[in-house]
mmCIF file of C-alpha atoms in Angstrom:
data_model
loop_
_atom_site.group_PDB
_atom_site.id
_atom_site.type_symbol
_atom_site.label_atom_id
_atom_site.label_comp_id
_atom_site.label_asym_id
_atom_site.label_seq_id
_atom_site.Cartn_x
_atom_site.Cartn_y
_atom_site.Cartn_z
ATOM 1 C CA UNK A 1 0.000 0.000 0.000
ATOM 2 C CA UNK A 2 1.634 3.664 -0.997
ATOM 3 C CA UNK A 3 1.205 6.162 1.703
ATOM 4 C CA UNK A 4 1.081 9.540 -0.636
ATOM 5 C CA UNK A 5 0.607 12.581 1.713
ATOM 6 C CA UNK A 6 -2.619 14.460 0.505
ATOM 7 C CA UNK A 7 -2.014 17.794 -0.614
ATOM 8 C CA UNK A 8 -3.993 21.047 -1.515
ATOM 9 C CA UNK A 9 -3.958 23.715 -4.403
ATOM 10 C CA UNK A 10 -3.947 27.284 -2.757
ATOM 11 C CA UNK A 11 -7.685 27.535 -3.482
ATOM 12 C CA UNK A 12 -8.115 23.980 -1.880
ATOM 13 C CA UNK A 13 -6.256 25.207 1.181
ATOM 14 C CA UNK A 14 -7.682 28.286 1.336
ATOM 15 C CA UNK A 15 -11.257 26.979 1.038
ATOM 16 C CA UNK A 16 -10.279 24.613 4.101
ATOM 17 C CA UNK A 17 -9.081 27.412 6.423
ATOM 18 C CA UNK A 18 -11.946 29.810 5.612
ATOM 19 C CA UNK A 19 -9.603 32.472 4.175
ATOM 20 C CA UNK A 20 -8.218 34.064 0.588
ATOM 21 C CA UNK A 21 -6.418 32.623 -1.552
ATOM 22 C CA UNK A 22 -4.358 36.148 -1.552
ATOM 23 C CA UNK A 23 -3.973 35.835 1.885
ATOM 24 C CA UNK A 24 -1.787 32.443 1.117
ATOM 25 C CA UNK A 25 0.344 34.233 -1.879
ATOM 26 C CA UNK A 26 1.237 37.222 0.218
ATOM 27 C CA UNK A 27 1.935 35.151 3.200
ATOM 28 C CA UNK A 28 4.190 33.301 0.325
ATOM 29 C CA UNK A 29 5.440 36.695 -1.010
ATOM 30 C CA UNK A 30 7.121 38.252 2.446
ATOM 31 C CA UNK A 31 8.605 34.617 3.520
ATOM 32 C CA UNK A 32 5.949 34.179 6.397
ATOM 33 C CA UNK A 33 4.246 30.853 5.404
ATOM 34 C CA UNK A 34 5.275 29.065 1.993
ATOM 35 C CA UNK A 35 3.955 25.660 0.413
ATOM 36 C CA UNK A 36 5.338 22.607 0.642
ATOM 37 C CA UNK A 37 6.123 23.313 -2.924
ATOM 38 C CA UNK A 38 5.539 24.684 -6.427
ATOM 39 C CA UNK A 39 4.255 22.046 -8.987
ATOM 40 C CA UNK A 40 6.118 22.135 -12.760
ATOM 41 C CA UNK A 41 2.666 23.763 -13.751
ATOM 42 C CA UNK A 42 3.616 26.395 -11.319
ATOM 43 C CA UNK A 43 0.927 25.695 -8.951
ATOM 44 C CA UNK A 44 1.507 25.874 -5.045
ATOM 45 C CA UNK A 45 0.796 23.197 -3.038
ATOM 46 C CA UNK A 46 0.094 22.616 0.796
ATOM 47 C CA UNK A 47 0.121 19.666 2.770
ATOM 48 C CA UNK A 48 -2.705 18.858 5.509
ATOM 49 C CA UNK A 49 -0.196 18.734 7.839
ATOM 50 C CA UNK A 50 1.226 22.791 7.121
ATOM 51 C CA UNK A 51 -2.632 23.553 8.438
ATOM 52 C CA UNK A 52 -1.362 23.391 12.298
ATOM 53 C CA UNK A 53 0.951 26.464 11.048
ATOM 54 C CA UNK A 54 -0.977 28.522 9.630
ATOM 55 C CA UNK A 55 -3.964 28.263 12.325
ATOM 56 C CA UNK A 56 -1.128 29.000 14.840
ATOM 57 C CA UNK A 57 -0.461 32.280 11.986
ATOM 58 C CA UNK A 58 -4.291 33.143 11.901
ATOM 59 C CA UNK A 59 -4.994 32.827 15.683
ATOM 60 C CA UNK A 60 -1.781 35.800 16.255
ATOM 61 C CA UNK A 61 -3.134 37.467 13.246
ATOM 62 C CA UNK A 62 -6.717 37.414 15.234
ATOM 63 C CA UNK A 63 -5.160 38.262 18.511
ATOM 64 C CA UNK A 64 -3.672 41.389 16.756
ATOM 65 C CA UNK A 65 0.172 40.827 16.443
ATOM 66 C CA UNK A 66 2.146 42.087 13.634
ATOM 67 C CA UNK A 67 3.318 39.955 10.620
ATOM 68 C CA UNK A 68 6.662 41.171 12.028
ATOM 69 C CA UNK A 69 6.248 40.126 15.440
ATOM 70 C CA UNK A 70 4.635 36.354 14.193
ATOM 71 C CA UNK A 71 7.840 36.393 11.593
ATOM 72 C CA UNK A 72 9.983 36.933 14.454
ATOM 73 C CA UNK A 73 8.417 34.542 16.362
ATOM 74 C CA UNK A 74 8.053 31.539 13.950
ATOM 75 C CA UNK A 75 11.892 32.207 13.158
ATOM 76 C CA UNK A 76 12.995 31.243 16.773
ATOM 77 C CA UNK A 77 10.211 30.386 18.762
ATOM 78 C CA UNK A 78 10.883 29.961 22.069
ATOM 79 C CA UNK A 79 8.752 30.856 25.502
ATOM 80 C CA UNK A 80 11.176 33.904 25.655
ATOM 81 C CA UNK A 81 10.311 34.950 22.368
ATOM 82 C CA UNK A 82 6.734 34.377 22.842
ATOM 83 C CA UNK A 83 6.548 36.162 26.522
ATOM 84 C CA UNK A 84 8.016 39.327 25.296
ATOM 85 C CA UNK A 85 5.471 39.154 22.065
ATOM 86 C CA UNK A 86 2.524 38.387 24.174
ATOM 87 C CA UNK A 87 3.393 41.187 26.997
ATOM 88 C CA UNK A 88 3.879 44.057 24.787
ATOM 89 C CA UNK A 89 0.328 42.972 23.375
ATOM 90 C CA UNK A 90 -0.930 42.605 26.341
ATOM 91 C CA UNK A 91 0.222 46.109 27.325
ATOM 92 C CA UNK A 92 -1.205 47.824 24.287
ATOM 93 C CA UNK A 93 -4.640 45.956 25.036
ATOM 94 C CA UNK A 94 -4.819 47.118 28.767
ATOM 95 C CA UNK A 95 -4.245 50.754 27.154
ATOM 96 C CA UNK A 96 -6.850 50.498 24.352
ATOM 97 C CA UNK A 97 -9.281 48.959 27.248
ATOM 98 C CA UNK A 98 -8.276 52.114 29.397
ATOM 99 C CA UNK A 99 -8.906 54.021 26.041
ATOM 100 C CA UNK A 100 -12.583 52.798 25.602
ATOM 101 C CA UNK A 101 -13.587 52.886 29.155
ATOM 102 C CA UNK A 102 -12.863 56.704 29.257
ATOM 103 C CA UNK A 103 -14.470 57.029 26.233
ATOM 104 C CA UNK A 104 -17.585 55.341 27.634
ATOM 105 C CA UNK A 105 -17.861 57.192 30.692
ATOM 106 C CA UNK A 106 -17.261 60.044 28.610
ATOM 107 C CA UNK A 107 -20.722 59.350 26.664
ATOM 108 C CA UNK A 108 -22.372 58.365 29.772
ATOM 109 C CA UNK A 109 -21.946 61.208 31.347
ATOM 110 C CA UNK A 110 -23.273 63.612 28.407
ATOM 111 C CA UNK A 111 -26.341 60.830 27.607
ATOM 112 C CA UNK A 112 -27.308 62.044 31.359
#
């Protein structure tokens, strides 16, 4: 019995992660996340196994870090790495929550 690894077309991939397909060739373009590799028909193809990467991509991207800072990250991850990532978004957070909450009482008090 062959044991073939299953792989996806950028559409295919794309489709499966619930995101575009130019999503994939940028993330391609700047070095962040690449395909497994480029057919001779010059298609780019992903393995079902890459998809642990880039949900671990798309849940910083949703959590508001910087391409940079995921870059960074992915290119020597380590819990140092990830501490001082996670604490200086943690910081900017606590001041857009600070932000918001003055802004709030601010309409509070003039809806009174």
């Amino acid at each position: 019995m062959e044991n073939k690894l299953k792989v996806m077309t950028v559409s295919e991939f794309a489709k499966f992660h619930n995101i575009n397909t130019r999503t994939l060739h940028y993330y391609d373009k700047i070095g962040l996340f690449s395909p497994m590799y480029i057919g001779e028909n010059n298609y780019r193809y992903y393995s079902l196994q890459q998809s642990i990467e880039l949900e671990f991509i798309l849940m910083f991207r949703e959590l508001g870090f910087s391409i940079s800072n995921i870059k960074m990250y992915l290119e020597d991850c380590n819990p140092k790495n990830f501490l001082k990532i996670a604490e200086d978004r943690l910081d900017f957070i606590n001041k857009e929550i600070n932000k918001l909450n003055k802004l709030k009482s601010i309409l509070e008090n003039k809806k009174e």
